[in-house]
Short mmCIF file of C-alpha atoms in Angstrom, two decimals:
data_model
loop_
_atom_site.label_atom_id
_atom_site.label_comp_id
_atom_site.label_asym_id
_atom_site.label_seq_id
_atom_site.Cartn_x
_atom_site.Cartn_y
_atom_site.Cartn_z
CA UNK A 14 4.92 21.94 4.18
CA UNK A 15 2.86 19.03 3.84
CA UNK A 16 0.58 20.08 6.42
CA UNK A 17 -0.01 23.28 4.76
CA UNK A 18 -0.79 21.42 1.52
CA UNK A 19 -3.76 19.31 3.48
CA UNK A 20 -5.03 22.50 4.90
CA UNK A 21 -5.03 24.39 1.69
CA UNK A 22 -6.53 21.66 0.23
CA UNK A 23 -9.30 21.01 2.74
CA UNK A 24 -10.13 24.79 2.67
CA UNK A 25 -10.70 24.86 -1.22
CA UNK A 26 -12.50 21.39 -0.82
CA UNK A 27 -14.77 22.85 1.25
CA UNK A 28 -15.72 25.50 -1.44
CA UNK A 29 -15.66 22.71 -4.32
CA UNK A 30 -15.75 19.57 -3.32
CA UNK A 31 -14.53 17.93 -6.75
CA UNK A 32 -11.88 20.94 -7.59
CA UNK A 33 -9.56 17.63 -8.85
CA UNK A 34 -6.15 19.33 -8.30
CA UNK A 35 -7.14 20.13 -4.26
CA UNK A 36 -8.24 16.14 -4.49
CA UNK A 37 -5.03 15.40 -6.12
CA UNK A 38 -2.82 17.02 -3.79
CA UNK A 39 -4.44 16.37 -0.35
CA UNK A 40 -4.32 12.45 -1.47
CA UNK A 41 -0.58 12.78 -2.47
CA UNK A 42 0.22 14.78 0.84
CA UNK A 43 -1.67 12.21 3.08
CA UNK A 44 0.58 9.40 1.12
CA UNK A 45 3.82 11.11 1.78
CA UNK A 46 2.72 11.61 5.47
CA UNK A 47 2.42 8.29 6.35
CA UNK A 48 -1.14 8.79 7.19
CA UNK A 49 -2.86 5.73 5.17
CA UNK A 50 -5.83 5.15 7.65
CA UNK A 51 -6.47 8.66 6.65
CA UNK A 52 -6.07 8.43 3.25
CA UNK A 53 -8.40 5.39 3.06
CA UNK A 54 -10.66 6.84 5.07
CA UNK A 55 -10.77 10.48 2.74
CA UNK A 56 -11.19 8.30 -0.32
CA UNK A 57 -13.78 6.47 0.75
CA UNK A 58 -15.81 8.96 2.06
CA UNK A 59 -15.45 11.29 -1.03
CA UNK A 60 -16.91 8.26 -3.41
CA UNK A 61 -13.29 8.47 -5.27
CA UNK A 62 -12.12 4.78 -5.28
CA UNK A 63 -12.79 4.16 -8.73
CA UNK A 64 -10.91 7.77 -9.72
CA UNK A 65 -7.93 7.25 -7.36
CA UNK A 66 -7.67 3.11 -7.92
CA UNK A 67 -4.05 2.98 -7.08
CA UNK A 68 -4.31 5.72 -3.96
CA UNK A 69 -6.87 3.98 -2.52
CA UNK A 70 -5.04 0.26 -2.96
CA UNK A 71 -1.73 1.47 -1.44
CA UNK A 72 -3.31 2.72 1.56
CA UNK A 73 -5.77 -0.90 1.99
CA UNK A 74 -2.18 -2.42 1.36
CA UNK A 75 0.00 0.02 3.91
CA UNK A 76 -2.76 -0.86 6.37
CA UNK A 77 -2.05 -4.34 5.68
CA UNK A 78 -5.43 -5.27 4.22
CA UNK A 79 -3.80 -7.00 0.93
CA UNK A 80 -6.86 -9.53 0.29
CA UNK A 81 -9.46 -5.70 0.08
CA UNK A 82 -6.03 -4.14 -2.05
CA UNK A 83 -6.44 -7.40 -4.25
CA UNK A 84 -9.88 -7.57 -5.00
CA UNK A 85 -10.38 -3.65 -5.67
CA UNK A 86 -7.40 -3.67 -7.82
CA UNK A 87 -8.72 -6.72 -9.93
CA UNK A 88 -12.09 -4.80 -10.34
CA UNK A 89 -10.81 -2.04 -11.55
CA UNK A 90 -8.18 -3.02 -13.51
CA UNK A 91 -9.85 -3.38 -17.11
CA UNK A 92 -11.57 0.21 -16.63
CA UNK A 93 -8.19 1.67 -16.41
CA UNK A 94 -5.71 0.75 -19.54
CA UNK A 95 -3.28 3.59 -18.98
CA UNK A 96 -2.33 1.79 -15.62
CA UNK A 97 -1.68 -1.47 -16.28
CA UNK A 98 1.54 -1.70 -15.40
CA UNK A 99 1.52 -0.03 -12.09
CA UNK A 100 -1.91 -2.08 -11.19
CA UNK A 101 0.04 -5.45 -11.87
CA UNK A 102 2.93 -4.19 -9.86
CA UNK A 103 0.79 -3.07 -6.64
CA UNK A 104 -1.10 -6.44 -7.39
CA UNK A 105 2.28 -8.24 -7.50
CA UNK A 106 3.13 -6.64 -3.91
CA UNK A 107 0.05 -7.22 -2.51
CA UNK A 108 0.00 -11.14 -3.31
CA UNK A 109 3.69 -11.27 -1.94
CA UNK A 110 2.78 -9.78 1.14
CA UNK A 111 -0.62 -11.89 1.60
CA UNK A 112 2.03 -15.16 1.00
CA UNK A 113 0.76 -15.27 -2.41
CA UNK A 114 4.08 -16.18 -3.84
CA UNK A 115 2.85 -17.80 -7.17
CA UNK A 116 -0.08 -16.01 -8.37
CA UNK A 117 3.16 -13.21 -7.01
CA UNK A 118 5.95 -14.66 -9.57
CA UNK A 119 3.20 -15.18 -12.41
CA UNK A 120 2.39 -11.76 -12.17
CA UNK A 121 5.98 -10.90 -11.93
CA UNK A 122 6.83 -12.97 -14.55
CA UNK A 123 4.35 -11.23 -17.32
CA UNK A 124 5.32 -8.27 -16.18
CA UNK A 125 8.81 -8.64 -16.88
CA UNK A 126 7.94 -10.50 -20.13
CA UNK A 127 5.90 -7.25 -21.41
CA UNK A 128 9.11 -4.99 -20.36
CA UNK A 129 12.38 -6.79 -21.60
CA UNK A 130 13.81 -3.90 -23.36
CA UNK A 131 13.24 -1.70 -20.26
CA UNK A 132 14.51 -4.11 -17.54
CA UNK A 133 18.19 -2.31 -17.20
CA UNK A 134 16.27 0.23 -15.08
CA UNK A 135 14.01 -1.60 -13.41
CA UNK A 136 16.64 -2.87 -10.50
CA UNK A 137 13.08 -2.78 -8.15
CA UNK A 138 11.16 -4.78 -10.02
CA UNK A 139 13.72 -7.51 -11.09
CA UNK A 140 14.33 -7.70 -7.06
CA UNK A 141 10.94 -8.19 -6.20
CA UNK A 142 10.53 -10.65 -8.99
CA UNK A 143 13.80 -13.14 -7.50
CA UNK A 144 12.18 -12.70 -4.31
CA UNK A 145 9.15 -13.98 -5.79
CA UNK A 146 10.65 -16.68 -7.59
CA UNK A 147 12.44 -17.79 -4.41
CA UNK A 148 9.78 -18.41 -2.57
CA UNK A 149 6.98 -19.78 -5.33
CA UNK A 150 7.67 -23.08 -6.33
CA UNK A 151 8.67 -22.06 -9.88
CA UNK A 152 11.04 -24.04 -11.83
CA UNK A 153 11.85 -21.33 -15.27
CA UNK A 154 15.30 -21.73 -15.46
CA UNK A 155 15.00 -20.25 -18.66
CA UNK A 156 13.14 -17.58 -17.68
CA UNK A 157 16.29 -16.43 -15.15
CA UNK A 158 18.86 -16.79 -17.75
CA UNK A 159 17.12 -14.00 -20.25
CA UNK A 160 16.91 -11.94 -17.13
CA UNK A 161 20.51 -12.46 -15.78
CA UNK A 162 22.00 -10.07 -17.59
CA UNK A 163 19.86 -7.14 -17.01
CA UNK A 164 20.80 -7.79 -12.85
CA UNK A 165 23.45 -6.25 -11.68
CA UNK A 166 26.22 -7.46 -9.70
CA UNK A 167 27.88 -5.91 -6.55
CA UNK A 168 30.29 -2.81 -7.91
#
């Protein structure tokens, strides 16, 4: 089904290159195949890394290029307001994964600061954030004790 949705896609692209939902869906399609030397490559070569910010970081960080994820993230960041929060958590990720760990937990720690009374669904993001905390060399005891209650416990 995918597949189809990449050749439909590419088909009307052909006919209009910036028809935004054929865009939209090829880009999501590629993501849920796997294919991110694909997607990075269809991004760039369409000019679209300023429209798809997040699409194009997630495939420079599946194709473990965190330091290019980074710095195109941070560039964009202030021309895109409505993602905030999903920039800082792919930014997050990417410093973890580029051993980062405490520009990681500072991150992780404003983010969960600007979120406390939405943490009780956020099991992914309070996860990442311990991890984080583990391995920075971060000493906010008090920090972890307004967060303690919001992780659960083995059931």
């Amino acid at each position: 089904m995918l597949m189809i949705n990449i050749h439909g896609s590419q088909k009307i692209l052909k006919q209009d290159s910036s028809e935004k939902e054929a865009l939209q869906c090829k880009i999501i399609s590629l993501i849920n195949l796997g294919k991110s030397v694909d997607l990075e490559q269809f991004i760039s070569s369409e000019n679209k890394k300023e429209e798809f910010v997040l699409e194009y970081a997630y495939s420079l960080y599946c194709l473990g290029k965190f330091q290019q994820s980074i710095e195109h993230l941070e560039t964009n960041k202030k021309n895109n307001p409505n993602l905030q929060k999903e920039i800082d958590i792919l930014l997050a990720q990417n410093y973890y994964k580029s051993g980062q760990y405490n520009k990681c937990f500072e991150l992780y720690k404003q983010i969960l600061n600007s979120k406390k009374e939405e943490l009780e669904n956020e099991s992914d993001l309070l996860t990442n954030f311990l991890a984080a905390y583990g391995l920075s060399n971060a000493d906010d005891l008090d920090l972890l004790k307004s967060i303690q209650r919001y992780i659960n416990t083995w059931e």
